[in-house]
């Protein structure tokens, strides 16, 4: 009888914990690969169509353009000769093997928070699992006079401090702390979503400041606030909304654009549901910077569009936008983003909205599946005046109450994002 | 999956969607992200609606959703719900649609014809909402439908012709 009970208990434990029994714990290289996903190393350390981690991506800095380096384990051109200590020093302190200081385009101020264990598995992954690629690093285009790297040591002392690791907060539970670690550390969300100061430093590197993840303008895009601002931040998003967005690039509130596309295409959809949930737990704990009214839908705009409106912006909307985004401004979320109440539409900084009207959106490929829906570009069809009118119409329609934009704002972005110009926009460091 | 800039394609699961096309309920078992245009042409064999650009830039795939012109290539099947979809195959069933078709024939509007299904859908939606459109109204309503043969002047004339036929 006793044996029967034991056997039954054993069988039940097999059923309940079947997955845990069947799976061996992930190898260090597998854990390192997961971390490389979380950090989205590939987004900057490769070029489109190029070999993974072989470097070569051009980035603008205030001093001149620099190129991401080869971080494959190639002996001659990559990091094949790096010891674990040297790798650690580059990742967490921004110092290359030869003692050269890295520019903070490499987000080592965030990576300083990585745990010893995570740096170790990351090293294992890069050394043992990444195929070496022979690709010589391109020299920077920074003028010779400004080339010495020692000022970076001063910059580090002032802005990064001692490169303190992540300290967990006992006031919060394990899920919150894991989320904080992922966001502030490997995820380096602040590289885009936190504004930069006069010396190009991120104004805050963790939750201790209201500037952290409060939104920032870069590369002609505005990376929106991830704080609890009710209209322009994530104040109206549930944890499930955040998880859905990170998993697919879309949710009922909006779609990913700009550099967030790199994050969706290569990083967050590969994270576990637990980790995505923990990120959402942490993000929803960041207080709003200012108190905002939640947008209230007003159907007067839909009525005006149905009856024909004399607003020149409404005319452009009816001809170009309405067939997808609908007269209700509701579109077809999660696939096509609604314009009514969308944080990107409501932000004071209209860069993303103008940019997406001019240049459209590049394809989202969550886990390799391309989204069939893409914003087309209107660079050739609409004048600066027309873009300004339609963007202003969208920003004030359906209960949205964001300021108007001018034709001058559009002209500036049209010029800086012109793919045919001899000075195409290059990614700024992030 | 190996980390790289380009990744392979994975497929999501399918689901049953019941949609009203030209007055009849049709059920399709398909991924919810599939564009309506794919469902119309490939699943339901309604090939009158054309694929032009696949990016809502040309208007060739225009159909009506509750009478409003929409681009079927940018309409996920999951977003259709219980809306009424009308395609070019059934446009002649409405009075306005019939006038438009007749005007199109009388004025010999099409040249190659590829965009014309979309043009007729947009023109019918315009005349249903606005029975006597001005040149400006026509320009605004038809600006999302492009024609490589540049039949624009005939399209405008035919819309006015149909408007006149409708007012008698």
XYZ file of C-alpha atoms in Angstrom:
598
model
C 0.000 0.000 0.000
C 2.761 2.298 1.043
C 4.579 1.528 -2.173
C 1.451 2.255 -4.168
C 1.183 5.657 -2.531
C 4.821 6.360 -3.213
C 4.466 5.285 -6.819
C 1.369 7.448 -7.222
C 3.168 10.383 -5.656
C 6.105 9.800 -7.961
C 3.844 9.672 -11.022
C 2.022 12.820 -9.969
C 5.311 14.622 -9.420
C 6.353 13.522 -12.906
C 3.145 14.935 -14.348
C 3.291 18.160 -12.405
C 6.946 18.851 -12.840
C 7.335 17.006 -16.092
C 9.037 19.830 -17.873
C 11.515 20.367 -15.066
C 12.340 16.670 -15.005
C 12.696 16.392 -18.721
C 14.885 19.476 -19.118
C 18.489 19.626 -18.105
C 19.445 23.062 -16.804
C 20.533 25.320 -19.673
C 24.226 25.245 -20.485
C 26.393 28.323 -19.822
C 26.518 29.051 -23.554
C 22.731 28.828 -23.803
C 22.394 31.186 -20.844
C 24.943 33.483 -22.448
C 22.998 33.466 -25.706
C 19.834 34.384 -23.802
C 21.676 37.282 -22.221
C 23.058 38.387 -25.599
C 19.428 38.440 -26.755
C 18.361 40.448 -23.709
C 21.172 42.932 -24.366
C 20.460 42.941 -28.125
C 24.220 42.993 -28.844
C 23.559 42.029 -32.463
C 21.536 45.174 -33.167
C 24.625 47.391 -33.078
C 27.427 44.848 -33.585
C 26.331 43.853 -37.104
C 25.102 45.452 -40.269
C 21.906 44.414 -42.072
C 22.728 41.277 -44.048
C 26.197 41.090 -42.482
C 27.558 38.345 -40.241
C 26.197 38.361 -36.695
C 28.442 40.248 -34.241
C 31.054 41.095 -36.918
C 30.564 44.839 -36.323
C 30.625 47.600 -38.917
C 27.502 49.592 -38.033
C 28.100 53.314 -38.416
C 27.069 55.539 -35.545
C 27.216 59.281 -35.124
C 28.726 60.857 -32.030
C 29.201 64.541 -31.279
C 32.871 64.115 -32.268
C 32.375 62.227 -35.537
C 31.220 58.829 -36.785
C 32.407 55.626 -35.162
C 31.891 52.003 -36.158
C 30.726 49.130 -33.970
C 33.496 46.549 -33.586
C 33.822 42.860 -34.363
C 32.935 40.920 -31.210
C 33.126 37.441 -32.731
C 35.940 35.240 -31.340
C 38.116 35.770 -34.454
C 41.740 35.866 -33.281
C 42.954 38.601 -35.637
C 39.990 40.920 -36.062
C 37.609 40.021 -33.229
C 37.867 39.354 -29.512
C 39.381 35.865 -29.865
C 42.346 36.698 -27.645
C 40.315 38.273 -24.840
C 40.553 36.597 -21.449
C 37.458 36.569 -19.295
C 38.868 39.447 -17.220
C 39.521 41.511 -20.339
C 36.033 40.765 -21.662
C 34.563 41.777 -18.322
C 36.556 45.031 -18.326
C 35.216 45.912 -21.803
C 31.597 45.028 -21.044
C 31.239 46.469 -17.552
C 33.858 49.219 -17.502
C 34.243 50.237 -21.135
C 37.983 49.521 -21.486
C 39.238 47.459 -24.443
C 41.983 44.836 -24.193
C 44.657 47.305 -25.315
C 43.621 49.781 -22.626
C 41.788 52.028 -25.070
C 38.636 53.489 -23.554
C 35.437 52.698 -25.434
C 33.010 55.417 -26.378
C 29.768 55.143 -24.457
C 27.989 54.178 -27.679
C 28.755 50.849 -26.021
C 26.229 50.979 -23.165
C 28.726 49.924 -20.495
C 27.239 52.401 -18.002
C 24.193 50.084 -18.063
C 26.165 46.854 -18.427
C 28.079 47.804 -15.267
C 25.012 46.394 -13.531
C 25.476 42.890 -14.973
C 26.087 40.204 -12.385
C 29.452 38.376 -12.315
C 27.657 35.211 -13.292
C 25.994 36.807 -16.294
C 29.285 38.263 -17.547
C 30.819 34.813 -17.250
C 28.095 33.065 -19.289
C 28.169 35.887 -21.832
C 31.905 35.271 -22.244
C 31.272 31.537 -22.630
C 28.719 32.242 -25.328
C 30.866 34.644 -27.334
C 33.963 32.452 -27.112
C 32.402 29.024 -27.678
C 29.166 29.448 -29.588
C 29.558 32.488 -31.841
C 31.231 31.585 -35.159
C 34.393 33.671 -35.689
C 34.068 36.159 -38.551
C 37.168 37.684 -40.112
C 36.192 41.326 -40.544
C 38.614 44.136 -39.847
C 37.256 46.953 -37.699
C 36.798 50.284 -39.437
C 38.623 53.244 -37.946
C 36.509 56.038 -36.532
C 36.009 59.297 -38.416
C 36.803 61.355 -35.364
C 39.430 64.047 -36.174
C 42.974 63.144 -35.059
C 43.108 65.987 -32.600
C 40.111 64.595 -30.747
C 41.190 60.956 -31.002
C 42.913 60.474 -27.636
C 40.656 58.440 -25.389
C 41.869 59.609 -21.980
C 39.079 62.197 -21.601
C 36.732 59.220 -21.476
C 38.268 58.315 -18.131
C 37.178 61.693 -16.785
C 33.748 61.248 -18.383
C 33.441 57.870 -16.692
C 34.493 59.269 -13.326
C 31.895 62.023 -13.570
C 28.955 60.210 -15.125
C 29.310 56.505 -14.446
C 30.964 56.712 -11.065
C 32.555 53.510 -9.868
C 30.400 51.415 -12.172
C 28.443 50.035 -9.271
C 26.740 46.747 -9.897
C 23.040 46.198 -9.561
C 21.712 46.375 -6.044
C 18.388 44.755 -5.446
C 15.765 46.584 -3.456
C 14.466 44.591 -0.483
C 11.313 46.780 -0.481
C 10.229 45.011 -3.661
C 9.676 41.366 -4.532
C 11.846 39.112 -6.671
C 9.825 39.771 -9.856
C 10.253 43.547 -9.544
C 13.971 43.182 -8.860
C 14.462 40.864 -11.829
C 12.601 43.382 -14.005
C 14.719 46.245 -12.680
C 17.877 44.257 -13.422
C 16.790 43.484 -16.994
C 15.707 47.059 -17.758
C 18.569 48.937 -16.093
C 21.241 46.357 -16.891
C 21.361 44.161 -20.012
C 18.260 45.678 -21.662
C 19.868 49.154 -21.511
C 16.450 50.689 -22.235
C 17.716 54.048 -21.020
C 20.157 54.313 -23.927
C 17.218 55.453 -26.047
C 14.426 56.230 -23.577
C 16.434 58.445 -21.188
C 17.385 61.936 -22.318
C 21.090 62.772 -22.556
C 22.857 65.663 -20.941
C 25.361 68.158 -22.262
C 28.239 65.651 -22.344
C 25.998 63.066 -23.961
C 25.608 61.165 -20.740
C 22.286 59.562 -19.911
C 20.707 61.835 -17.322
C 19.936 58.888 -15.069
C 20.941 55.249 -15.043
C 18.385 53.882 -12.624
C 15.017 54.417 -10.956
C 16.392 56.860 -8.405
C 15.718 59.786 -10.774
C 12.538 60.927 -12.510
C 14.623 61.527 -15.636
C 15.126 57.772 -16.010
C 13.154 56.415 -19.015
C 11.211 59.693 -19.229
C 11.533 59.793 -23.036
C 14.193 61.201 -25.366
C 14.694 62.427 -28.895
C 17.281 60.657 -31.032
C 17.888 60.065 -34.729
C 14.778 62.044 -35.646
C 12.616 59.771 -33.500
C 11.180 60.360 -30.078
C 11.579 57.324 -27.832
C 8.510 57.754 -25.630
C 8.391 57.833 -21.867
C 8.180 54.413 -20.216
C 6.986 55.965 -16.966
C 3.413 56.062 -15.676
C 2.462 59.321 -17.410
C -1.203 58.860 -18.153
C -1.267 60.297 -21.696
C 2.307 60.298 -23.005
C 3.749 57.355 -21.066
C 2.684 53.836 -20.158
C 0.111 55.013 -17.598
C -2.736 53.518 -19.622
C -0.969 50.205 -20.335
C -1.601 47.079 -18.291
C 1.226 44.637 -17.564
C -0.295 42.324 -20.185
C -0.180 45.182 -22.726
C 3.540 45.680 -22.052
C 4.255 41.951 -22.349
C 2.289 41.753 -25.625
C 4.199 44.732 -27.016
C 7.606 43.273 -26.145
C 6.589 39.888 -27.559
C 5.124 41.013 -30.884
C 5.907 44.703 -31.411
C 2.218 45.563 -31.254
C -0.576 45.889 -28.752
C -3.893 47.673 -28.608
C -2.189 50.995 -27.833
C 0.478 51.142 -30.523
C 3.184 49.561 -32.652
C 6.993 49.617 -32.480
C 8.914 51.980 -34.791
C 12.363 53.517 -35.161
C 15.093 51.678 -33.258
C 12.507 49.763 -31.233
C 12.200 47.702 -34.382
C 15.701 46.308 -33.733
C 14.603 45.388 -30.224
C 11.522 43.558 -31.472
C 13.299 41.876 -34.367
C 16.232 40.566 -32.353
C 15.623 40.760 -28.648
C 12.500 40.866 -26.490
C 10.316 38.265 -28.295
C 13.019 35.726 -27.377
C 12.772 36.402 -23.643
C 10.728 34.113 -21.405
C 7.215 35.104 -20.375
C 8.422 35.366 -16.765
C 11.134 37.846 -17.691
C 8.758 39.929 -19.822
C 6.262 39.951 -16.991
C 8.993 41.047 -14.562
C 9.945 43.892 -16.906
C 6.279 44.956 -16.931
C 6.104 44.745 -13.125
C 9.109 47.032 -12.863
C 8.079 49.524 -15.567
C 4.590 49.961 -14.139
C 6.203 50.946 -10.815
C 7.967 54.019 -12.249
C 5.972 57.097 -11.178
C 4.795 59.683 -13.717
C 6.916 62.814 -14.179
C 3.859 65.040 -14.380
C 0.208 64.479 -13.713
C -1.617 64.139 -17.009
C -5.258 63.632 -17.877
C -6.035 60.339 -19.543
C -7.212 60.953 -23.092
C -11.012 60.855 -23.424
C -12.353 59.736 -26.778
C -14.466 62.280 -28.648
C -16.409 61.073 -31.691
C -16.908 64.578 -33.138
C -13.876 63.989 -35.376
C -15.358 60.793 -36.797
C -18.614 62.635 -37.517
C -16.766 65.523 -39.170
C -14.835 63.091 -41.375
C -18.022 61.262 -42.365
C -19.798 64.500 -43.243
C -16.827 66.155 -44.915
C -14.756 68.763 -43.088
C -13.217 72.016 -44.281
C -10.053 71.435 -42.196
C -7.193 70.973 -44.716
C -5.659 68.331 -42.409
C -8.932 66.400 -42.467
C -8.852 66.427 -46.277
C -5.372 64.882 -46.324
C -6.472 62.392 -43.673
C -9.558 61.397 -45.677
C -7.509 60.839 -48.824
C -4.374 59.198 -47.414
C -4.897 57.866 -43.900
C -8.528 57.039 -43.383
C -8.670 53.866 -45.459
C -6.423 52.160 -42.865
C -6.660 54.249 -39.678
C -10.432 54.712 -40.113
C -12.588 57.773 -39.547
C -12.730 56.748 -35.886
C -8.923 56.964 -35.582
C -9.239 53.449 -34.203
C -7.477 51.574 -37.054
C -7.143 47.833 -36.454
C -5.087 47.210 -33.351
C -2.992 45.294 -32.512
C -1.890 45.128 -36.149
C -2.461 48.734 -37.236
C -2.085 51.272 -34.457
C -4.960 53.444 -33.313
C -4.282 57.196 -33.453
C -6.840 58.149 -30.813
C -5.137 58.177 -27.417
C -1.824 56.806 -28.738
C 1.078 58.039 -26.503
C 3.262 58.700 -29.563
C 0.543 60.927 -31.029
C 0.013 62.759 -27.764
C 3.624 63.573 -26.910
C 4.763 67.196 -27.015
C 7.628 66.063 -29.244
C 6.016 65.143 -32.573
C 9.228 63.833 -34.198
C 8.134 60.200 -34.336
C 4.760 61.062 -35.804
C 6.233 63.346 -38.479
C 9.026 60.875 -39.210
C 6.641 57.966 -39.679
C 4.399 59.985 -42.022
C 7.392 61.076 -44.116
C 9.341 57.825 -44.124
C 6.883 55.078 -43.228
C 7.822 52.150 -41.048
C 10.301 49.369 -41.699
C 9.041 45.796 -41.283
C 8.623 44.249 -37.848
C 9.814 40.637 -37.688
C 8.881 39.237 -34.291
C 10.645 35.840 -34.108
C 11.254 36.002 -37.834
C 7.605 36.371 -38.892
C 7.232 39.585 -40.896
C 4.227 41.730 -40.118
C 2.229 42.332 -43.318
C 1.233 45.786 -42.142
C 3.510 48.666 -42.658
C 3.068 52.399 -42.683
C 3.782 53.597 -46.240
C 5.952 56.656 -46.793
C 4.463 59.979 -47.892
C 7.723 61.830 -48.491
C 6.998 62.177 -52.196
C 3.228 62.646 -52.052
C 2.738 65.252 -49.353
C 4.283 68.697 -49.000
C 5.655 69.963 -45.680
C 2.502 72.018 -45.295
C 0.255 69.006 -45.915
C 2.193 66.814 -43.468
C 2.005 69.575 -40.853
C -1.742 69.913 -41.415
C -2.500 66.206 -41.220
C -0.225 65.638 -38.209
C -1.834 68.599 -36.430
C -5.266 67.212 -37.314
C -4.345 63.801 -35.863
C -2.860 65.401 -32.743
C -6.081 67.294 -32.053
C -8.667 64.764 -33.283
C -10.755 62.184 -31.379
C -10.024 63.817 -28.016
C -6.232 64.030 -28.560
C -4.912 67.339 -27.282
C -1.287 67.677 -28.391
C 0.109 70.934 -29.812
C 0.099 71.634 -33.556
C 3.228 71.191 -35.642
C 4.526 73.630 -38.245
C 5.673 73.109 -41.826
C 9.121 74.147 -40.558
C 9.213 71.191 -38.131
C 8.408 68.899 -41.040
C 11.020 70.533 -43.292
C 13.741 69.929 -40.691
C 12.927 66.250 -40.353
C 12.440 65.842 -44.096
C 15.975 67.107 -44.621
C 17.654 65.158 -41.833
C 15.994 61.880 -42.824
C 16.381 62.256 -46.588
C 17.722 58.944 -47.921
C 18.937 60.648 -51.102
C 20.995 63.350 -49.408
C 24.788 63.211 -49.350
C 24.606 63.329 -45.576
C 22.127 60.599 -44.693
C 21.027 60.381 -41.107
C 23.212 57.953 -39.237
C 22.341 56.244 -36.053
C 23.431 58.135 -33.043
C 25.091 56.219 -30.317
C 22.712 54.508 -27.966
C 17.494 30.027 -33.254
C 20.930 31.402 -34.044
C 21.283 35.085 -33.435
C 21.562 37.009 -36.651
C 20.117 40.039 -38.364
C 17.858 37.984 -40.589
C 15.769 35.244 -39.103
C 13.653 32.475 -40.532
C 9.892 32.676 -40.711
C 7.713 30.913 -38.184
C 3.987 30.483 -38.643
C 1.340 31.303 -36.110
C -1.785 29.248 -35.523
C -5.010 29.643 -37.487
C -8.499 30.452 -36.278
C -12.020 30.429 -37.719
C -13.375 33.806 -38.802
C -16.916 34.363 -40.014
C -17.190 37.435 -42.210
C -19.958 38.975 -44.314
C -18.820 39.365 -47.909
C -21.279 40.768 -50.463
C -24.234 39.920 -48.245
C -23.242 36.295 -47.580
C -21.592 34.874 -44.464
C -18.307 33.188 -45.310
C -16.181 31.247 -42.850
C -12.420 31.021 -43.259
C -9.895 29.160 -41.108
C -6.802 31.343 -41.214
C -4.177 33.271 -39.231
C -5.848 36.409 -37.837
C -3.059 38.639 -39.138
C -3.797 37.621 -42.766
C -4.836 40.623 -44.860
C -8.442 40.651 -46.067
C -7.144 40.889 -49.658
C -5.468 37.467 -49.332
C -8.701 35.987 -47.969
C -10.773 37.498 -50.801
C -8.501 36.449 -53.631
C -6.875 33.217 -52.468
C -9.377 31.698 -50.049
C -12.718 32.890 -51.420
C -11.655 33.150 -55.074
C -13.014 36.699 -55.483
C -10.313 37.891 -57.855
C -11.927 41.140 -58.993
C -10.136 42.996 -56.213
C -6.545 43.518 -57.320
C -3.205 43.391 -55.533
C -1.183 46.460 -56.461
C 1.442 47.470 -53.937
C 0.561 45.659 -50.707
C 1.255 48.821 -48.733
C -1.881 50.982 -49.018
C -0.155 53.223 -51.541
C -2.071 52.549 -54.747
C -5.737 51.834 -53.985
C -6.060 48.853 -56.372
C -7.357 46.648 -53.530
C -10.070 49.085 -52.367
C -13.225 47.399 -51.024
C -16.026 48.749 -48.829
C -16.299 48.106 -45.113
C -19.754 49.263 -43.990
C -19.771 51.471 -47.084
C -16.412 53.140 -46.397
C -13.567 52.553 -48.850
C -10.703 50.636 -47.207
C -7.507 49.038 -48.497
C -7.977 45.286 -48.236
C -4.211 44.689 -48.282
C -3.864 46.540 -44.976
C -6.919 45.107 -43.233
C -6.214 42.131 -40.970
C -8.995 39.556 -41.215
C -9.142 39.560 -37.402
C -10.175 43.228 -37.489
C -13.172 42.752 -39.820
C -15.512 41.417 -37.145
C -19.155 41.696 -38.198
C -18.603 44.588 -40.614
C -20.204 44.351 -44.063
C -17.593 43.918 -46.789
C -18.536 44.760 -50.375
C -16.220 43.982 -53.276
C -16.267 44.954 -56.949
C -18.156 41.719 -57.733
C -21.264 43.090 -55.956
C -20.917 46.841 -56.502
C -23.515 46.787 -59.283
C -26.122 45.611 -56.758
C -26.421 49.126 -55.341
C -28.089 51.911 -57.273
C -25.087 54.212 -57.056
C -22.690 51.392 -57.949
C -24.753 50.594 -61.016
C -24.690 54.231 -62.175
C -20.922 54.288 -61.719
C -20.456 51.104 -63.713
C -22.640 52.442 -66.519
C -20.793 55.747 -66.589
C -17.499 53.861 -66.711
C -18.696 51.886 -69.743
C -20.220 54.881 -71.483
C -17.092 57.018 -71.144
C -14.750 54.081 -71.799
C -12.747 54.964 -68.704
C -10.317 52.028 -68.354
C -7.163 51.731 -70.400
C -5.271 48.696 -69.049
C -7.938 48.336 -66.369
C -5.847 47.027 -63.490
C -6.641 49.855 -61.064
C -10.237 50.316 -62.145
C -11.896 48.008 -59.628
C -10.388 50.140 -56.889
C -11.318 53.374 -58.694
C -14.950 52.250 -59.000
C -15.081 51.299 -55.306
C -13.750 54.719 -54.230
C -16.003 56.564 -56.687
C -19.091 54.690 -55.468
C -18.268 55.435 -51.829
C -17.845 59.116 -52.710
C -21.149 59.375 -54.593
C -23.025 57.505 -51.883
C -21.841 60.022 -49.304
C -21.868 63.055 -51.575
C -24.243 62.795 -54.585
C -22.971 66.016 -56.233
C -19.226 66.271 -55.649
C -17.145 69.239 -56.811
C -13.784 68.787 -58.546
C -12.119 69.355 -55.187
C -14.277 66.704 -53.489
C -13.372 64.264 -56.256
C -9.662 65.048 -55.967
C -9.702 64.474 -52.218
C -11.742 61.277 -52.315
C -9.865 59.731 -55.228
C -6.330 60.787 -54.243
C -5.529 57.379 -52.763
C -6.218 55.588 -56.065
C -3.434 55.843 -58.600
C -3.634 54.973 -62.301
C -0.477 54.160 -64.261
C -2.292 54.901 -67.545
C -3.344 58.306 -66.178
C -7.045 57.936 -66.896
C -7.715 60.570 -64.247
C -9.578 63.009 -66.471
C -11.922 60.266 -67.691
C -12.423 59.065 -64.107
C -13.443 62.560 -63.032
C -15.783 62.933 -66.015
C -17.343 59.538 -65.324
C -17.955 60.402 -61.669
C -19.782 63.564 -62.764
C -21.693 61.578 -65.359
C -22.776 59.051 -62.726
C -23.737 61.907 -60.377
C -25.961 63.342 -63.088
C -27.530 59.931 -63.764
C -28.170 59.569 -60.041
C -29.935 62.941 -59.791
C -32.442 62.220 -62.557
